[in-house]
Amino acid sequence: MPATPYSPELLANMETAMHDVRLCIVLSVVGFALLIYDHLLTFADEVQYIWKTKKSPVVIMFLLNRYITPIVLAIDLYDKGGIATYSSHTFCVTCYAGKSRVIVFDRHADYMHHQVMAIWGRPRWIVVLLCSLWLAYFCTTLGILLASLFTKAHTVHFEPLLKVCYLTIAPFLWGCWVPPLILEIVLFGLLCVQAFQAGKFTARMPIIHVLFRDGALHFAVIFACSVFNMITWIVAPPTLVALAKYFGIAMVNVMISRLVLNLRSCRADSRTQHFVITPGGGIQVHISVDEVELGGATWKSKDRDQELDAEAASRAGASPSRSVFNF
């Protein structure tokens, strides 16, 4: 039997690397399958609440997020799934550069940004704070990714044994998960402040209740995915860097889609519900779901436990679909 030119240690490392890559592929396929399954489950709601309504920034972001992400994941499955027998150097470089742009321009933070704006009512200090945080998040993430690409671009190549495009990961690349995590923590903290102020009254206000509930779920998903990725990139070997990355992207996409569709599904209830003034403040509520997503609620009332029927306001001359109620 001829002796192999490779040492036993090298063969053991290659076996471990192949096992790790296959594990990443399996988790990516699971995430992609769940994403497509959720798209099928919510397609009827998408047609009713998105395609049949007027276009707005939230609608455009929803559609971009909903349909670009599956395309990116499909290309990634082709690249990382060992399907390709050969990929050119140009394809590998373009693939990594494209995925980096997706990470930088990821819109999941924008949804929480709009929800917090809606709950707080756009006071100047909130606008300045959130815009400054978003700009810092964008510039920091872009800087980390560009530094990683410039320092490790020469390592991009097609690995014929694993049939994947391979790139040596920069040791500081895990830091790209820190800025969005900090931004999400601040946004969630601002959301909690208003949730505690609203207290038990959110149960009688479906739209505001959905904003609080889905905002908390959105933060939980983002936080878990970001921390999992950070730990994996810091502690795990380089062959496991994609273990949770693409699964996390799929789950975040599902969460964002559900958040927007849940808000849109409140449209019918929002026209007949009772709006309750919270302790220590009133509520300025835009009945239109578009306005709730982008407009705002402001706690400014003087009295407690006052109620106003939306239909009564409509009979008084206000449009129930676009009115602003000031208490």
PDB file of N, CA and C in Angstrom, residues 110-165:
ATOM      1  N   ASP A 110     -33.113  49.561  11.160  1.00  0.00           N
ATOM      2  CA  ASP A 110     -34.019  50.632  10.746  1.00  0.00           C
ATOM      3  C   ASP A 110     -35.439  50.392  11.230  1.00  0.00           C
ATOM      4  N   TYR A 111     -35.851  49.134  11.302  1.00  0.00           N
ATOM      5  CA  TYR A 111     -37.212  48.839  11.743  1.00  0.00           C
ATOM      6  C   TYR A 111     -37.388  49.210  13.214  1.00  0.00           C
ATOM      7  N   MET A 112     -36.432  48.820  14.052  1.00  0.00           N
ATOM      8  CA  MET A 112     -36.515  49.211  15.452  1.00  0.00           C
ATOM      9  C   MET A 112     -36.393  50.728  15.596  1.00  0.00           C
ATOM     10  N   HIS A 113     -35.599  51.338  14.741  1.00  0.00           N
ATOM     11  CA  HIS A 113     -35.466  52.796  14.736  1.00  0.00           C
ATOM     12  C   HIS A 113     -36.821  53.449  14.516  1.00  0.00           C
ATOM     13  N   HIS A 114     -37.580  52.950  13.540  1.00  0.00           N
ATOM     14  CA  HIS A 114     -38.902  53.506  13.245  1.00  0.00           C
ATOM     15  C   HIS A 114     -39.885  53.219  14.383  1.00  0.00           C
ATOM     16  N   GLN A 115     -39.801  52.038  14.983  1.00  0.00           N
ATOM     17  CA  GLN A 115     -40.721  51.714  16.067  1.00  0.00           C
ATOM     18  C   GLN A 115     -40.493  52.628  17.272  1.00  0.00           C
ATOM     19  N   VAL A 116     -39.217  52.865  17.597  1.00  0.00           N
ATOM     20  CA  VAL A 116     -38.914  53.751  18.721  1.00  0.00           C
ATOM     21  C   VAL A 116     -39.357  55.180  18.414  1.00  0.00           C
ATOM     22  N   MET A 117     -39.145  55.619  17.187  1.00  0.00           N
ATOM     23  CA  MET A 117     -39.630  56.938  16.774  1.00  0.00           C
ATOM     24  C   MET A 117     -41.146  57.025  16.936  1.00  0.00           C
ATOM     25  N   ALA A 118     -41.836  55.946  16.562  1.00  0.00           N
ATOM     26  CA  ALA A 118     -43.293  55.943  16.651  1.00  0.00           C
ATOM     27  C   ALA A 118     -43.759  56.040  18.090  1.00  0.00           C
ATOM     28  N   ILE A 119     -43.091  55.327  18.984  1.00  0.00           N
ATOM     29  CA  ILE A 119     -43.496  55.316  20.384  1.00  0.00           C
ATOM     30  C   ILE A 119     -43.178  56.642  21.079  1.00  0.00           C
ATOM     31  N   TRP A 120     -42.041  57.241  20.756  1.00  0.00           N
ATOM     32  CA  TRP A 120     -41.620  58.465  21.437  1.00  0.00           C
ATOM     33  C   TRP A 120     -42.173  59.731  20.799  1.00  0.00           C
ATOM     34  N   GLY A 121     -42.632  59.663  19.542  1.00  0.00           N
ATOM     35  CA  GLY A 121     -43.222  60.839  18.924  1.00  0.00           C
ATOM     36  C   GLY A 121     -42.242  61.827  18.336  1.00  0.00           C
ATOM     37  N   ARG A 122     -41.007  61.411  18.058  1.00  0.00           N
ATOM     38  CA  ARG A 122     -40.003  62.224  17.371  1.00  0.00           C
ATOM     39  C   ARG A 122     -39.630  63.531  18.079  1.00  0.00           C
ATOM     40  N   PRO A 123     -39.397  63.554  19.379  1.00  0.00           N
ATOM     41  CA  PRO A 123     -38.828  64.772  19.965  1.00  0.00           C
ATOM     42  C   PRO A 123     -37.412  64.973  19.431  1.00  0.00           C
ATOM     43  N   ARG A 124     -36.932  66.203  19.479  1.00  0.00           N
ATOM     44  CA  ARG A 124     -35.647  66.519  18.857  1.00  0.00           C
ATOM     45  C   ARG A 124     -34.508  65.671  19.430  1.00  0.00           C
ATOM     46  N   TRP A 125     -34.486  65.483  20.756  1.00  0.00           N
ATOM     47  CA  TRP A 125     -33.364  64.765  21.352  1.00  0.00           C
ATOM     48  C   TRP A 125     -33.356  63.302  20.936  1.00  0.00           C
ATOM     49  N   ILE A 126     -34.548  62.715  20.721  1.00  0.00           N
ATOM     50  CA  ILE A 126     -34.608  61.332  20.250  1.00  0.00           C
ATOM     51  C   ILE A 126     -34.088  61.241  18.818  1.00  0.00           C
ATOM     52  N   VAL A 127     -34.502  62.181  17.975  1.00  0.00           N
ATOM     53  CA  VAL A 127     -34.047  62.179  16.578  1.00  0.00           C
ATOM     54  C   VAL A 127     -32.534  62.316  16.508  1.00  0.00           C
ATOM     55  N   VAL A 128     -31.974  63.274  17.275  1.00  0.00           N
ATOM     56  CA  VAL A 128     -30.522  63.482  17.264  1.00  0.00           C
ATOM     57  C   VAL A 128     -29.799  62.252  17.799  1.00  0.00           C
ATOM     58  N   LEU A 129     -30.300  61.688  18.894  1.00  0.00           N
ATOM     59  CA  LEU A 129     -29.660  60.519  19.499  1.00  0.00           C
ATOM     60  C   LEU A 129     -29.651  59.332  18.551  1.00  0.00           C
ATOM     61  N   LEU A 130     -30.805  59.006  17.978  1.00  0.00           N
ATOM     62  CA  LEU A 130     -30.899  57.831  17.119  1.00  0.00           C
ATOM     63  C   LEU A 130     -30.125  58.011  15.819  1.00  0.00           C
ATOM     64  N   CYS A 131     -30.184  59.199  15.243  1.00  0.00           N
ATOM     65  CA  CYS A 131     -29.418  59.440  14.010  1.00  0.00           C
ATOM     66  C   CYS A 131     -27.917  59.355  14.275  1.00  0.00           C
ATOM     67  N   SER A 132     -27.474  59.878  15.414  1.00  0.00           N
ATOM     68  CA  SER A 132     -26.050  59.808  15.758  1.00  0.00           C
ATOM     69  C   SER A 132     -25.616  58.364  15.981  1.00  0.00           C
ATOM     70  N   LEU A 133     -26.438  57.598  16.692  1.00  0.00           N
ATOM     71  CA  LEU A 133     -26.111  56.193  16.935  1.00  0.00           C
ATOM     72  C   LEU A 133     -26.085  55.404  15.638  1.00  0.00           C
ATOM     73  N   TRP A 134     -27.066  55.665  14.764  1.00  0.00           N
ATOM     74  CA  TRP A 134     -27.097  54.929  13.497  1.00  0.00           C
ATOM     75  C   TRP A 134     -25.878  55.267  12.649  1.00  0.00           C
ATOM     76  N   LEU A 135     -25.489  56.545  12.609  1.00  0.00           N
ATOM     77  CA  LEU A 135     -24.319  56.947  11.827  1.00  0.00           C
ATOM     78  C   LEU A 135     -23.050  56.307  12.388  1.00  0.00           C
ATOM     79  N   ALA A 136     -22.932  56.279  13.727  1.00  0.00           N
ATOM     80  CA  ALA A 136     -21.767  55.641  14.346  1.00  0.00           C
ATOM     81  C   ALA A 136     -21.741  54.147  14.042  1.00  0.00           C
ATOM     82  N   TYR A 137     -22.915  53.507  14.112  1.00  0.00           N
ATOM     83  CA  TYR A 137     -23.010  52.073  13.793  1.00  0.00           C
ATOM     84  C   TYR A 137     -22.596  51.804  12.351  1.00  0.00           C
ATOM     85  N   PHE A 138     -23.093  52.614  11.427  1.00  0.00           N
ATOM     86  CA  PHE A 138     -22.801  52.416  10.009  1.00  0.00           C
ATOM     87  C   PHE A 138     -21.313  52.605   9.723  1.00  0.00           C
ATOM     88  N   CYS A 139     -20.744  53.708  10.215  1.00  0.00           N
ATOM     89  CA  CYS A 139     -19.336  54.009   9.927  1.00  0.00           C
ATOM     90  C   CYS A 139     -18.406  52.983  10.570  1.00  0.00           C
ATOM     91  N   THR A 140     -18.709  52.576  11.804  1.00  0.00           N
ATOM     92  CA  THR A 140     -17.861  51.601  12.488  1.00  0.00           C
ATOM     93  C   THR A 140     -17.894  50.250  11.792  1.00  0.00           C
ATOM     94  N   THR A 141     -19.094  49.786  11.460  1.00  0.00           N
ATOM     95  CA  THR A 141     -19.217  48.499  10.775  1.00  0.00           C
ATOM     96  C   THR A 141     -18.541  48.531   9.414  1.00  0.00           C
ATOM     97  N   LEU A 142     -18.752  49.614   8.676  1.00  0.00           N
ATOM     98  CA  LEU A 142     -18.113  49.753   7.367  1.00  0.00           C
ATOM     99  C   LEU A 142     -16.597  49.762   7.499  1.00  0.00           C
ATOM    100  N   GLY A 143     -16.078  50.477   8.502  1.00  0.00           N
ATOM    101  CA  GLY A 143     -14.637  50.538   8.701  1.00  0.00           C
ATOM    102  C   GLY A 143     -14.036  49.179   9.025  1.00  0.00           C
ATOM    103  N   ILE A 144     -14.701  48.419   9.893  1.00  0.00           N
ATOM    104  CA  ILE A 144     -14.198  47.089  10.259  1.00  0.00           C
ATOM    105  C   ILE A 144     -14.192  46.158   9.056  1.00  0.00           C
ATOM    106  N   LEU A 145     -15.270  46.170   8.283  1.00  0.00           N
ATOM    107  CA  LEU A 145     -15.357  45.282   7.119  1.00  0.00           C
ATOM    108  C   LEU A 145     -14.344  45.668   6.039  1.00  0.00           C
ATOM    109  N   LEU A 146     -14.178  46.961   5.791  1.00  0.00           N
ATOM    110  CA  LEU A 146     -13.205  47.394   4.789  1.00  0.00           C
ATOM    111  C   LEU A 146     -11.785  47.040   5.216  1.00  0.00           C
ATOM    112  N   ALA A 147     -11.485  47.243   6.499  1.00  0.00           N
ATOM    113  CA  ALA A 147     -10.153  46.884   6.993  1.00  0.00           C
ATOM    114  C   ALA A 147      -9.905  45.388   6.853  1.00  0.00           C
ATOM    115  N   SER A 148     -10.940  44.596   7.131  1.00  0.00           N
ATOM    116  CA  SER A 148     -10.805  43.142   6.988  1.00  0.00           C
ATOM    117  C   SER A 148     -10.585  42.736   5.541  1.00  0.00           C
ATOM    118  N   LEU A 149     -11.358  43.335   4.635  1.00  0.00           N
ATOM    119  CA  LEU A 149     -11.223  42.988   3.217  1.00  0.00           C
ATOM    120  C   LEU A 149      -9.866  43.410   2.660  1.00  0.00           C
ATOM    121  N   PHE A 150      -9.404  44.602   3.044  1.00  0.00           N
ATOM    122  CA  PHE A 150      -8.130  45.092   2.512  1.00  0.00           C
ATOM    123  C   PHE A 150      -6.945  44.275   3.033  1.00  0.00           C
ATOM    124  N   THR A 151      -7.026  43.834   4.289  1.00  0.00           N
ATOM    125  CA  THR A 151      -5.897  43.100   4.868  1.00  0.00           C
ATOM    126  C   THR A 151      -5.894  41.624   4.497  1.00  0.00           C
ATOM    127  N   LYS A 152      -7.065  41.074   4.155  1.00  0.00           N
ATOM    128  CA  LYS A 152      -7.144  39.638   3.869  1.00  0.00           C
ATOM    129  C   LYS A 152      -7.627  39.332   2.453  1.00  0.00           C
ATOM    130  N   ALA A 153      -7.735  40.340   1.599  1.00  0.00           N
ATOM    131  CA  ALA A 153      -8.239  40.106   0.242  1.00  0.00           C
ATOM    132  C   ALA A 153      -7.345  39.156  -0.541  1.00  0.00           C
ATOM    133  N   HIS A 154      -6.039  39.164  -0.257  1.00  0.00           N
ATOM    134  CA  HIS A 154      -5.112  38.303  -0.990  1.00  0.00           C
ATOM    135  C   HIS A 154      -5.287  36.825  -0.659  1.00  0.00           C
ATOM    136  N   THR A 155      -6.046  36.522   0.418  1.00  0.00           N
ATOM    137  CA  THR A 155      -6.233  35.118   0.804  1.00  0.00           C
ATOM    138  C   THR A 155      -7.470  34.490   0.160  1.00  0.00           C
ATOM    139  N   VAL A 156      -8.255  35.276  -0.580  1.00  0.00           N
ATOM    140  CA  VAL A 156      -9.462  34.740  -1.211  1.00  0.00           C
ATOM    141  C   VAL A 156      -9.072  33.780  -2.329  1.00  0.00           C
ATOM    142  N   HIS A 157      -9.594  32.568  -2.271  1.00  0.00           N
ATOM    143  CA  HIS A 157      -9.335  31.586  -3.325  1.00  0.00           C
ATOM    144  C   HIS A 157     -10.386  30.487  -3.259  1.00  0.00           C
ATOM    145  N   PHE A 158     -10.489  29.727  -4.321  1.00  0.00           N
ATOM    146  CA  PHE A 158     -11.395  28.580  -4.354  1.00  0.00           C
ATOM    147  C   PHE A 158     -10.645  27.363  -3.840  1.00  0.00           C
ATOM    148  N   GLU A 159     -11.204  26.732  -2.800  1.00  0.00           N
ATOM    149  CA  GLU A 159     -10.595  25.546  -2.208  1.00  0.00           C
ATOM    150  C   GLU A 159     -11.183  24.307  -2.873  1.00  0.00           C
ATOM    151  N   PRO A 160     -10.420  23.628  -3.743  1.00  0.00           N
ATOM    152  CA  PRO A 160     -10.985  22.501  -4.504  1.00  0.00           C
ATOM    153  C   PRO A 160     -11.375  21.313  -3.641  1.00  0.00           C
ATOM    154  N   LEU A 161     -10.679  21.111  -2.513  1.00  0.00           N
ATOM    155  CA  LEU A 161     -11.004  19.964  -1.673  1.00  0.00           C
ATOM    156  C   LEU A 161     -12.376  20.124  -1.028  1.00  0.00           C
ATOM    157  N   LEU A 162     -12.650  21.313  -0.497  1.00  0.00           N
ATOM    158  CA  LEU A 162     -13.937  21.585   0.152  1.00  0.00           C
ATOM    159  C   LEU A 162     -14.972  22.135  -0.822  1.00  0.00           C
ATOM    160  N   LYS A 163     -14.517  22.556  -2.013  1.00  0.00           N
ATOM    161  CA  LYS A 163     -15.387  23.126  -3.044  1.00  0.00           C
ATOM    162  C   LYS A 163     -16.108  24.382  -2.550  1.00  0.00           C
ATOM    163  N   VAL A 164     -15.367  25.242  -1.900  1.00  0.00           N
ATOM    164  CA  VAL A 164     -15.917  26.499  -1.395  1.00  0.00           C
ATOM    165  C   VAL A 164     -14.915  27.618  -1.641  1.00  0.00           C
ATOM    166  N   CYS A 165     -15.432  28.849  -1.715  1.00  0.00           N
ATOM    167  CA  CYS A 165     -14.557  30.017  -1.724  1.00  0.00           C
ATOM    168  C   CYS A 165     -14.075  30.252  -0.296  1.00  0.00           C
TER     169      CYS A 165
END
